[in-house]
Amino acid sequence: MNVKLNIIDLSIGYASKPACWQAGKQTTVVYKGISASFTSGMMVGIIGKNGLGKSTLLRTIVGLQEKLQGEISLDNKALDLLSKHELAKMIAVVLTEKVGGFNLTVTDLVAMGRVPYTNAFNHLEEADKKIIHDCILVCGLNEHTSKPVNELSDGLFQKAMIAKGLAQQTPILLLDEPTAYLDFPSKHQLFELLKKVSKEENKCIITSSHDIELVLKYASHMLILSEENEFEFIETSNYKVSELFKKVTNGYFG
Amino acid sequence: MAFALNVLLAGSSVLKFSEINFDDYIFRNIRLSKALTALLCGISLPIAGQILQVLFRNPLAGPYVLGISSASSLAVGIAIMALHTFGVMGYLFFSKTAIILAAFAGSLFCTLLILFVAKKVISNVFLLLIGLMLGQIFGALQSFVEYFSTDKGLREFVMWSFGSLGNSTYTDITLFAGIGIGLIIILFMLTKPFQVFLMGQNYANALGVDFAKYRIYFIVISSLLTALATAFCGPIAFVGLSIPIMTRLIYRTSDQKFQLTACLLLGGITMLICDTLCYTILPDRVIPINVITTLFGSPFIIYLLFKTRNW
């Protein structure tokens, strides 16, 4: 399925509800004026300093927090018009927060990805089970299926979360700093996996990361958020590595 | 079933099964009603506990963590004191109904406060802290009431707080069973969002489950179950907190349909056993149910915890 995710002049941040005795609305703008267009098969790396709004952007796209201004549209349909349930079939997300406990195993976790598709009693059909199994295989977790999630190493946990995202069978997959706690080989493995998925399954993958060298190596596009509310959305193949590196370092060091 | 029979047979004098006369007044109105109350209590409190443990993703949560039992204790304390003050305590039926109503009203009041907070704030930790603080406030007010209470009133209140399964009439039981089982059936219809709640707020929303909406449902179900049990049996300690922990340690699955069913069964059986023990440990004396549940339950949990490496 080919999809197109358009962001036009988007302002992200936090609108805090005022206490009942206060008038008006207080907003904290984290970043404003982001425009970009993502399509299937893209692998986008979002780069920027801490606190510039990488996570906020991802959370806004997936509907976990409200946008302040601008538009997000999916195949020319405004995202706000989609219900939570419809959205869950279009966009999957891997956040930085940990889940686990309550006897949750890797298989159980990946099975959560089927929730948007199952019936009211969350019954898994044979087809669902096959998808779960395939996603576990793709992420190389077949030896860990019955392990409790909270016993996994950071690398395996990220893979399990990605497997859950894949089981959701959405055309778009968002990841928030998936490589944060991983060692160097695991980071490469993870990006390799993401690249493979974006190519083979024609998914649009958008990931934030501080690992510039990985983004330079694997991403097809980059969204660079820099301090002065200037952002760049570029295709990596249009630039030489040295130019890219300059852009990225500009983003980080101003 | 076997345990249910045990409760029926054990009493101030142990009956043989063949001696049971179903028309016997004592059998029908004391033993059978007691067993049914124990069963209902053992079903509703663990379910309430499991709901809150999953909602807060914390095994330390129990049915009383939102201040519900403190609120009903306070209400009962006030009711008992008022009854003594106005000198109407002697009229047994009247005072018993008053206590049940007070306990239920107290629980409902606290539930409404919690719901009001839950509608205002999104954070679960915030909600948990508010619940704990409410519990503290009600506790302090209760001490205040106790301090000014008469000796008789105080004694009566302490007796109530021991918890008792033996006070229910068949009208009470029908009410308890009707509402309680209704709530549990509704909960079983909501097992899908309940399962997804294991993932926490953000992931639940991203999976298409409206966290804020279902959180309200789950709080209402859990609070009403707690309110019912507290109103009819007093603050029964421990089962609500411990049975869900036990089922998770014994049955290593995250499937909430299974865990809730296990809570139902294990909770019911445990309460029946505890009720039997109340009568059979000491000759001619009945031990308060709360003493038994805690004294026998806690070591068992500790044993399970040591036996299970990861939980």
Coordinates of C-alpha atoms in Angstrom, one line a residue:
Chain A
M1 CA 0.0 0.0 0.0
N2 CA 1.4 3.4 -1.0
V3 CA 0.6 6.2 1.4
K4 CA 1.6 9.8 1.6
L5 CA 1.9 11.6 4.9
N6 CA 2.0 15.3 4.5
I7 CA 3.0 17.8 7.1
I8 CA 2.3 21.5 6.4
D9 CA 3.5 24.3 8.5
L10 CA 3.1 22.3 11.6
S11 CA 3.7 23.8 15.1
I12 CA 4.2 21.4 17.9
G13 CA 4.3 21.8 21.6
Y14 CA 2.2 21.6 24.7
A15 CA -1.1 23.3 25.2
S16 CA -1.6 23.2 29.0
K17 CA -5.2 23.5 30.1
P18 CA -5.4 26.5 32.4
A19 CA -6.7 25.9 35.9
C20 CA -10.4 26.6 36.2
W21 CA -9.8 30.1 37.7
Q22 CA -7.5 31.1 34.9
A23 CA -8.6 32.5 31.6
G24 CA -7.2 31.7 28.2
K25 CA -4.9 28.9 27.0
Q26 CA -1.2 28.6 27.8
T27 CA 0.9 27.1 25.1
T28 CA 4.5 26.2 24.9
V29 CA 5.7 26.0 21.4
V30 CA 8.5 23.5 21.0
Y31 CA 9.0 23.9 17.3
K32 CA 7.1 25.7 14.5
G33 CA 6.8 25.7 10.8
I34 CA 7.7 22.1 10.0
S35 CA 6.7 21.0 6.5
A36 CA 7.6 17.7 5.0
S37 CA 6.2 15.0 2.9
F38 CA 6.7 11.3 3.6
T39 CA 5.9 8.4 1.3
S40 CA 6.1 4.7 1.4
G41 CA 9.5 3.2 1.1
M42 CA 11.2 6.2 2.7
M43 CA 13.5 5.8 5.6
V44 CA 13.6 9.1 7.4
G45 CA 16.0 10.1 10.1
I46 CA 15.1 13.0 12.4
I47 CA 18.1 14.7 13.8
G48 CA 18.3 17.4 16.3
K49 CA 19.5 18.4 19.8
N50 CA 17.8 17.3 22.9
G51 CA 14.6 19.2 23.6
L52 CA 14.2 20.5 20.1
G53 CA 11.0 18.4 19.6
K54 CA 11.9 15.2 17.9
S55 CA 9.8 13.1 20.3
T56 CA 7.1 15.8 20.3
L57 CA 6.9 15.7 16.5
L58 CA 6.5 11.9 16.5
R59 CA 3.9 12.0 19.3
T60 CA 2.0 14.6 17.4
I61 CA 2.0 12.6 14.2
V62 CA 0.7 9.5 16.0
G63 CA -2.0 11.5 17.8
L64 CA -0.7 11.1 21.3
Q65 CA -0.7 14.9 21.7
E66 CA -2.5 17.6 19.9
K67 CA -0.8 19.8 17.3
L68 CA -0.8 23.5 17.9
Q69 CA -1.1 24.7 14.3
G70 CA -0.7 23.5 10.8
E71 CA -1.9 20.3 9.1
I72 CA -1.1 16.7 9.1
S73 CA -2.7 14.7 6.4
L74 CA -2.6 11.1 5.3
D75 CA -3.4 10.5 1.6
N76 CA -4.9 14.1 1.6
K77 CA -7.2 13.3 4.5
A78 CA -6.7 15.3 7.6
L79 CA -5.4 13.1 10.4
D80 CA -7.8 14.6 13.0
L81 CA -10.7 13.1 11.1
L82 CA -9.5 9.6 11.7
S83 CA -10.6 7.8 14.8
K84 CA -8.0 6.3 17.2
H85 CA -8.9 2.9 15.8
E86 CA -8.4 3.9 12.2
L87 CA -5.2 5.6 13.0
A88 CA -3.9 2.5 14.7
K89 CA -4.2 0.7 11.4
M90 CA -2.2 3.4 9.6
I91 CA 0.6 4.4 12.0
A92 CA 2.5 2.2 14.5
V93 CA 4.8 3.7 17.0
V94 CA 7.8 2.6 19.1
L95 CA 8.3 5.0 22.0
T96 CA 11.1 5.2 24.5
E97 CA 9.1 4.0 27.4
K98 CA 9.5 0.5 28.8
V99 CA 6.7 -1.9 29.1
G100 CA 6.6 -5.3 30.8
G101 CA 5.7 -7.2 33.9
F102 CA 2.4 -8.9 34.5
N103 CA 3.9 -12.0 32.8
L104 CA 4.0 -10.3 29.5
T105 CA 6.1 -12.4 27.1
V106 CA 7.6 -11.5 23.8
T107 CA 4.8 -13.3 21.9
D108 CA 2.2 -11.5 24.1
L109 CA 3.9 -8.2 23.3
V110 CA 4.0 -8.8 19.6
A111 CA 0.4 -10.0 19.7
M112 CA -0.6 -6.5 21.0
G113 CA 0.1 -5.3 17.5
R114 CA -3.0 -7.3 16.3
V115 CA -5.3 -5.4 18.7
P116 CA -6.6 -3.0 16.1
Y117 CA -7.7 -6.0 14.0
T118 CA -9.1 -8.5 16.5
N119 CA -12.7 -8.9 17.7
A120 CA -14.2 -7.5 20.9
F121 CA -12.7 -10.4 22.9
N122 CA -9.3 -10.0 21.4
H123 CA -9.4 -13.5 19.8
L124 CA -6.4 -14.3 17.6
E125 CA -7.3 -16.0 14.4
E126 CA -4.9 -18.3 12.6
A127 CA -4.0 -15.5 10.3
D128 CA -3.1 -13.3 13.2
K129 CA -0.9 -16.0 14.7
K130 CA 0.9 -16.4 11.5
I131 CA 1.6 -12.6 11.2
I132 CA 2.8 -12.6 14.8
H133 CA 5.1 -15.5 14.1
D134 CA 6.4 -13.9 10.9
C135 CA 7.1 -10.6 12.7
I136 CA 9.0 -12.5 15.4
L137 CA 11.1 -14.2 12.7
V138 CA 11.9 -11.0 10.8
C139 CA 13.2 -9.4 14.0
G140 CA 15.2 -12.4 14.9
L141 CA 13.4 -13.1 18.1
N142 CA 12.5 -16.8 17.5
E143 CA 14.6 -18.0 20.4
H144 CA 13.1 -15.6 22.9
T145 CA 9.3 -15.9 22.2
S146 CA 8.4 -17.1 25.7
K147 CA 10.7 -14.9 27.6
P148 CA 9.2 -12.2 29.9
V149 CA 9.6 -8.8 28.3
N150 CA 11.2 -7.3 31.4
E151 CA 14.0 -9.9 31.2
L152 CA 15.1 -8.9 27.7
S153 CA 18.3 -7.0 27.1
D154 CA 17.8 -3.4 25.7
G155 CA 18.6 -4.6 22.2
L156 CA 16.2 -7.5 22.2
F157 CA 13.5 -5.3 23.8
Q158 CA 13.8 -2.8 21.0
K159 CA 13.5 -5.6 18.5
A160 CA 10.4 -6.9 20.3
M161 CA 8.8 -3.5 20.2
I162 CA 9.6 -3.2 16.5
A163 CA 8.1 -6.7 15.9
K164 CA 5.0 -5.4 17.7
G165 CA 5.0 -2.4 15.4
L166 CA 5.3 -4.6 12.3
A167 CA 2.5 -6.9 13.6
Q168 CA 0.3 -3.8 13.5
Q169 CA 0.7 -3.9 9.7
T170 CA 0.7 -0.2 9.2
P171 CA 2.1 1.6 6.2
I172 CA 3.9 4.0 8.5
L173 CA 6.2 3.1 11.4
L174 CA 7.5 5.8 13.8
L175 CA 10.4 5.2 16.2
D176 CA 11.6 7.4 19.0
E177 CA 15.3 7.0 19.5
P178 CA 15.3 3.2 19.1
T179 CA 19.1 3.0 19.4
A180 CA 19.4 5.0 22.6
Y181 CA 20.7 2.3 25.0
L182 CA 22.2 -0.1 22.4
D183 CA 25.8 -1.0 21.8
F184 CA 27.4 -0.3 18.5
P185 CA 26.8 -3.6 16.7
S186 CA 23.2 -3.7 17.9
K187 CA 22.6 -0.2 16.6
H188 CA 23.8 -1.2 13.2
Q189 CA 21.7 -4.4 13.3
L190 CA 18.6 -2.4 14.2
F191 CA 19.0 0.2 11.5
E192 CA 19.8 -2.6 9.0
L193 CA 16.5 -4.3 10.1
L194 CA 14.6 -1.0 9.6
K195 CA 16.2 -0.4 6.2
K196 CA 15.3 -3.9 5.2
V197 CA 11.7 -3.5 6.3
S198 CA 11.2 -0.2 4.6
K199 CA 12.5 -1.7 1.4
E200 CA 10.9 -5.1 1.4
E201 CA 7.5 -4.2 2.9
N202 CA 7.4 -0.8 1.3
K203 CA 6.9 0.9 4.6
C204 CA 7.5 4.5 5.5
I205 CA 9.8 4.5 8.5
I206 CA 10.5 7.7 10.5
T207 CA 12.9 7.4 13.3
S208 CA 14.6 10.0 15.5
S209 CA 18.1 9.4 16.5
H210 CA 21.3 10.9 17.9
D211 CA 23.4 8.4 16.0
I212 CA 24.3 10.7 13.1
E213 CA 26.6 8.2 11.4
L214 CA 23.8 5.6 11.3
V215 CA 21.3 8.1 9.9
L216 CA 23.9 9.2 7.3
K217 CA 24.5 5.6 6.3
Y218 CA 21.0 4.1 6.3
A219 CA 18.4 6.9 6.0
S220 CA 17.1 7.8 2.6
H221 CA 15.9 11.2 3.9
M222 CA 16.8 13.4 6.8
L223 CA 14.8 15.9 8.7
I224 CA 17.2 18.2 10.5
L225 CA 15.7 20.3 13.3
S226 CA 18.1 23.1 14.3
E227 CA 18.0 25.7 17.0
E228 CA 16.7 28.7 15.1
N229 CA 13.5 27.0 14.1
E230 CA 15.0 26.4 10.7
F231 CA 14.6 22.9 9.6
E232 CA 15.8 21.0 6.5
F233 CA 14.1 18.1 4.9
I234 CA 16.5 16.6 2.4
E235 CA 17.1 13.5 0.4
T236 CA 20.5 12.1 1.4
S237 CA 21.4 10.8 -2.1
N238 CA 21.3 14.4 -3.5
Y239 CA 24.2 15.4 -1.4
K240 CA 27.8 14.4 -0.8
V241 CA 28.6 13.0 2.6
S242 CA 30.7 15.9 3.4
E243 CA 27.9 18.3 2.7
L244 CA 25.5 16.3 4.7
F245 CA 27.9 16.1 7.6
K246 CA 28.2 19.9 7.5
K247 CA 24.4 20.3 7.6
V248 CA 24.1 17.9 10.5
T249 CA 26.8 19.5 12.5
N250 CA 25.3 22.9 11.8
G251 CA 22.1 21.5 13.3
Y252 CA 24.0 20.4 16.4
F253 CA 26.5 23.2 16.9
G254 CA 24.8 26.1 15.3
Chain B
M1 CA -17.7 -27.0 45.9
A2 CA -15.9 -29.1 48.4
F3 CA -14.7 -26.0 50.2
A4 CA -18.2 -24.6 50.2
L5 CA -19.4 -27.8 51.8
N6 CA -16.6 -27.4 54.4
V7 CA -17.9 -24.1 55.5
L8 CA -21.4 -25.4 55.7
L9 CA -20.3 -28.3 57.9
A10 CA -17.9 -26.6 60.2
G11 CA -19.6 -24.5 62.8
S12 CA -19.8 -24.2 66.5
S13 CA -20.4 -27.9 66.3
V14 CA -19.2 -29.9 63.3
L15 CA -22.0 -31.4 61.3
K16 CA -21.8 -34.5 59.2
F17 CA -23.1 -34.2 55.7
S18 CA -25.9 -36.6 56.3
E19 CA -27.0 -34.5 59.2
I20 CA -27.7 -31.5 57.0
N21 CA -31.3 -30.5 57.0
F22 CA -31.8 -27.9 54.3
D23 CA -34.9 -26.6 56.1
D24 CA -32.9 -26.1 59.3
Y25 CA -33.0 -22.4 60.4
I26 CA -29.4 -22.2 61.5
F27 CA -28.2 -24.0 58.3
R28 CA -30.1 -21.7 56.0
N29 CA -29.8 -18.4 57.7
I30 CA -26.3 -18.6 59.2
R31 CA -24.1 -21.2 57.5
L32 CA -25.4 -21.0 53.9
S33 CA -25.7 -17.3 53.9
K34 CA -22.3 -17.0 55.4
A35 CA -20.7 -19.2 52.7
L36 CA -22.4 -17.3 50.0
T37 CA -21.2 -14.0 51.4
A38 CA -17.7 -15.4 51.7
L39 CA -17.9 -16.5 48.0
L40 CA -19.1 -13.1 46.8
C41 CA -16.5 -11.2 48.8
G42 CA -13.8 -13.5 47.5
I43 CA -14.9 -13.0 44.0
S44 CA -15.3 -9.2 44.0
L45 CA -12.3 -7.9 46.0
P46 CA -9.6 -9.7 43.9
I47 CA -11.2 -8.6 40.7
A48 CA -11.2 -5.0 42.0
G49 CA -7.6 -5.5 43.0
Q50 CA -6.6 -6.9 39.7
I51 CA -8.2 -4.0 37.9
L52 CA -6.2 -1.4 39.9
Q53 CA -3.0 -3.3 39.7
V54 CA -3.2 -3.4 35.9
L55 CA -4.5 0.2 35.7
F56 CA -1.5 1.5 37.7
R57 CA 0.8 -1.3 36.4
N58 CA 1.9 -1.8 39.9
P59 CA 1.4 -5.0 42.0
L60 CA 1.2 -2.9 45.2
A61 CA -2.2 -1.4 44.2
G62 CA -5.2 -3.0 45.9
P63 CA -8.9 -2.2 46.1
Y64 CA -8.2 0.2 48.9
V65 CA -5.5 2.2 47.3
L66 CA -7.8 4.9 46.1
G67 CA -9.0 5.7 49.6
I68 CA -12.3 3.8 49.2
S69 CA -12.1 1.7 52.4
S70 CA -11.0 4.7 54.4
A71 CA -14.0 6.6 53.2
S72 CA -16.4 3.9 54.1
S73 CA -14.7 3.3 57.5
L74 CA -15.1 7.0 58.2
A75 CA -18.8 7.0 57.2
V76 CA -19.4 3.9 59.3
G77 CA -17.6 5.5 62.2
I78 CA -19.8 8.6 62.0
A79 CA -22.9 6.5 61.6
I80 CA -22.1 4.3 64.7
M81 CA -21.4 7.4 66.7
A82 CA -24.5 9.1 65.6
L83 CA -26.6 6.0 66.4
H84 CA -25.2 5.9 69.9
T85 CA -25.6 9.6 70.4
F86 CA -29.3 9.5 69.5
G87 CA -29.7 6.3 71.5
V88 CA -31.2 4.2 68.6
M89 CA -28.4 1.7 68.4
G90 CA -30.4 -1.0 70.1
Y91 CA -32.8 -1.3 67.2
L92 CA -30.8 -4.0 65.5
F93 CA -32.4 -4.0 62.1
F94 CA -32.3 -0.3 61.8
S95 CA -28.7 0.1 62.9
K96 CA -27.5 -2.6 60.6
T97 CA -29.1 -1.1 57.6
A98 CA -27.7 2.2 58.6
I99 CA -24.2 0.9 58.7
I100 CA -24.5 -0.8 55.3
L101 CA -25.8 2.3 53.8
A102 CA -23.2 4.5 55.4
A103 CA -20.4 2.2 54.2
F104 CA -21.7 2.2 50.7
A105 CA -22.3 6.0 50.7
G106 CA -18.7 6.5 51.9
S107 CA -17.3 4.4 49.2
L108 CA -19.4 6.0 46.5
F109 CA -18.4 9.5 47.7
C110 CA -14.7 8.6 47.5
T111 CA -15.3 7.0 44.0
L112 CA -16.9 10.2 42.8
L113 CA -14.0 12.3 44.1
I114 CA -11.5 10.0 42.3
L115 CA -13.5 10.1 39.1
F116 CA -13.6 13.9 39.2
V117 CA -9.9 13.9 39.6
A118 CA -9.5 11.3 36.9
K119 CA -11.4 13.4 34.4
K120 CA -9.2 16.4 35.1
V121 CA -5.8 14.8 35.0
I122 CA -4.2 12.4 32.7
S123 CA -1.3 11.1 34.8
N124 CA -1.8 7.8 36.6
V125 CA 0.8 8.6 39.2
F126 CA -1.0 11.8 40.0
L127 CA -4.3 9.9 40.4
L128 CA -2.6 7.2 42.7
L129 CA -1.1 9.9 44.9
I130 CA -4.5 11.7 45.1
G131 CA -6.1 8.4 46.1
L132 CA -3.5 7.8 48.8
M133 CA -3.9 11.3 50.2
L134 CA -7.7 11.0 50.3
G135 CA -7.2 7.8 52.2
Q136 CA -4.9 9.6 54.7
I137 CA -7.5 12.4 55.1
F138 CA -10.3 10.0 55.7
G139 CA -8.1 8.1 58.1
A140 CA -7.3 11.2 60.1
L141 CA -11.0 12.2 60.3
Q142 CA -11.8 8.7 61.4
S143 CA -9.3 9.0 64.3
F144 CA -10.9 12.3 65.2
V145 CA -14.4 10.6 65.3
E146 CA -13.0 7.7 67.3
Y147 CA -11.4 10.0 69.8
F148 CA -14.8 11.6 70.6
S149 CA -16.7 8.3 70.4
T150 CA -18.2 6.5 73.4
D151 CA -16.7 3.3 74.7
K152 CA -19.5 1.3 73.3
G153 CA -19.4 3.0 69.9
L154 CA -15.7 2.5 69.7
R155 CA -16.0 -1.2 70.5
E156 CA -18.7 -1.6 67.9
F157 CA -16.6 0.2 65.3
V158 CA -13.6 -1.9 66.0
M159 CA -15.7 -5.0 65.7
W160 CA -17.0 -3.8 62.3
S161 CA -13.4 -3.1 61.1
F162 CA -12.5 -6.7 61.8
G163 CA -14.7 -7.6 59.0
S164 CA -17.5 -10.1 59.2
L165 CA -19.1 -12.4 56.7
G166 CA -22.0 -13.4 59.0
N167 CA -24.2 -10.3 58.9
S168 CA -25.8 -10.7 55.6
T169 CA -29.5 -11.5 55.1
Y170 CA -30.7 -13.0 51.9
T171 CA -31.8 -9.6 50.7
D172 CA -28.3 -8.4 51.2
I173 CA -26.9 -11.4 49.4
T174 CA -29.2 -11.0 46.4
L175 CA -28.2 -7.4 46.1
F176 CA -24.5 -8.1 46.4
A177 CA -24.7 -11.0 44.0
G178 CA -26.9 -9.1 41.5
I179 CA -24.8 -6.0 41.3
G180 CA -21.4 -7.7 41.8
I181 CA -21.9 -10.4 39.1
G182 CA -23.4 -7.8 36.7
L183 CA -20.2 -5.6 37.1
I184 CA -18.0 -8.6 36.6
I185 CA -19.8 -9.6 33.4
I186 CA -19.4 -6.0 32.1
L187 CA -15.7 -6.3 32.9
F188 CA -15.4 -9.5 31.0
M189 CA -16.9 -7.8 28.0
L190 CA -14.1 -5.2 28.3
T191 CA -11.3 -7.7 28.4
K192 CA -9.8 -6.3 25.2
P193 CA -9.1 -2.8 26.4
F194 CA -8.2 -4.3 29.8
Q195 CA -5.5 -6.4 28.1
V196 CA -4.2 -3.4 26.2
F197 CA -3.9 -1.5 29.5
L198 CA -0.9 -3.7 30.2
M199 CA 0.9 -1.5 27.7
G200 CA 0.3 1.7 29.5
Q201 CA -1.4 4.9 28.4
N202 CA 0.6 5.9 25.4
Y203 CA 0.7 2.5 23.7
A204 CA -2.9 1.9 24.5
N205 CA -3.9 5.1 22.7
A206 CA -1.6 4.3 19.8
L207 CA -3.3 0.9 19.5
G208 CA -6.6 2.5 19.1
V209 CA -7.9 2.0 22.7
D210 CA -9.2 5.2 24.3
F211 CA -7.3 5.1 27.5
A212 CA -9.1 8.0 29.2
K213 CA -12.5 6.5 28.5
Y214 CA -11.8 3.0 29.6
R215 CA -9.9 4.2 32.7
I216 CA -13.2 5.7 33.9
Y217 CA -15.0 2.4 33.3
F218 CA -12.4 0.4 35.1
I219 CA -12.3 2.7 38.1
V220 CA -16.1 2.6 38.4
I221 CA -16.3 -1.2 38.2
S222 CA -13.4 -1.6 40.7
S223 CA -14.8 1.0 43.1
L224 CA -18.3 -0.4 43.1
L225 CA -17.1 -4.0 43.7
T226 CA -15.0 -2.7 46.7
A227 CA -17.9 -0.6 47.9
L228 CA -20.3 -3.6 47.8
A229 CA -17.9 -5.9 49.7
T230 CA -17.1 -3.2 52.3
A231 CA -20.7 -2.4 52.8
F232 CA -21.8 -6.0 53.5
C233 CA -18.7 -7.4 55.1
G234 CA -16.6 -4.5 56.5
P235 CA -13.1 -3.8 55.3
I236 CA -11.9 -7.3 54.4
A237 CA -8.2 -7.0 54.2
F238 CA -5.7 -8.6 52.0
V239 CA -7.6 -10.8 49.5
G240 CA -8.0 -7.8 47.1
L241 CA -4.3 -7.2 47.1
S242 CA -2.9 -10.7 47.4
I243 CA -5.1 -12.9 45.2
P244 CA -4.1 -11.1 42.0
I245 CA -0.5 -11.4 43.0
M246 CA -1.0 -15.1 43.7
T247 CA -2.7 -15.8 40.4
R248 CA 0.1 -14.1 38.5
L249 CA 2.7 -16.0 40.4
I250 CA 1.0 -19.4 39.9
Y251 CA -0.3 -18.9 36.4
R252 CA 2.4 -17.4 34.3
T253 CA 0.3 -15.8 31.6
S254 CA -0.5 -12.2 30.8
D255 CA -3.9 -13.2 29.3
Q256 CA -6.3 -11.1 31.3
K257 CA -9.3 -13.2 30.5
F258 CA -7.5 -16.0 32.2
Q259 CA -6.1 -14.0 35.1
L260 CA -9.5 -12.5 35.9
T261 CA -11.1 -15.9 35.9
A262 CA -8.3 -17.2 38.1
C263 CA -8.9 -14.3 40.5
L264 CA -12.6 -15.2 40.7
L265 CA -12.0 -18.9 41.4
L266 CA -8.9 -18.6 43.7
G267 CA -10.5 -15.6 45.5
G268 CA -13.7 -17.5 46.2
I269 CA -12.0 -20.6 47.4
T270 CA -9.6 -18.7 49.6
M271 CA -12.4 -16.8 51.3
L272 CA -14.3 -20.1 51.9
I273 CA -11.2 -21.7 53.4
C274 CA -10.5 -18.7 55.6
D275 CA -14.1 -18.6 56.8
T276 CA -13.8 -22.3 57.7
L277 CA -10.6 -21.7 59.6
C278 CA -12.2 -18.9 61.5
Y279 CA -14.5 -21.4 63.1
T280 CA -12.3 -24.5 63.4
I281 CA -9.0 -23.3 64.8
L282 CA -10.1 -22.5 68.3
P283 CA -12.8 -24.5 70.0
D284 CA -15.8 -22.3 70.9
R285 CA -14.3 -19.1 69.6
V286 CA -14.7 -17.4 66.3
I287 CA -11.6 -15.6 65.0
P288 CA -12.1 -12.4 63.0
I289 CA -11.8 -13.1 59.2
N290 CA -9.2 -10.4 58.7
V291 CA -6.8 -12.1 61.1
I292 CA -7.1 -15.3 59.2
T293 CA -6.8 -14.0 55.7
T294 CA -3.7 -12.0 56.5
L295 CA -2.0 -14.5 58.8
F296 CA -2.2 -17.3 56.4
G297 CA -2.1 -15.4 53.1
S298 CA 1.0 -13.3 53.6
P299 CA 3.4 -16.2 54.3
F300 CA 2.0 -18.0 51.3
I301 CA 2.8 -14.9 49.1
I302 CA 6.3 -14.7 50.6
Y303 CA 6.8 -18.3 49.8
L304 CA 5.6 -17.8 46.2
L305 CA 7.9 -14.8 45.8
F306 CA 10.9 -16.7 47.0
K307 CA 10.1 -19.6 44.8
T308 CA 9.6 -17.6 41.7
R309 CA 12.7 -15.9 40.4
N310 CA 11.2 -13.4 38.1
W311 CA 7.8 -11.8 38.6

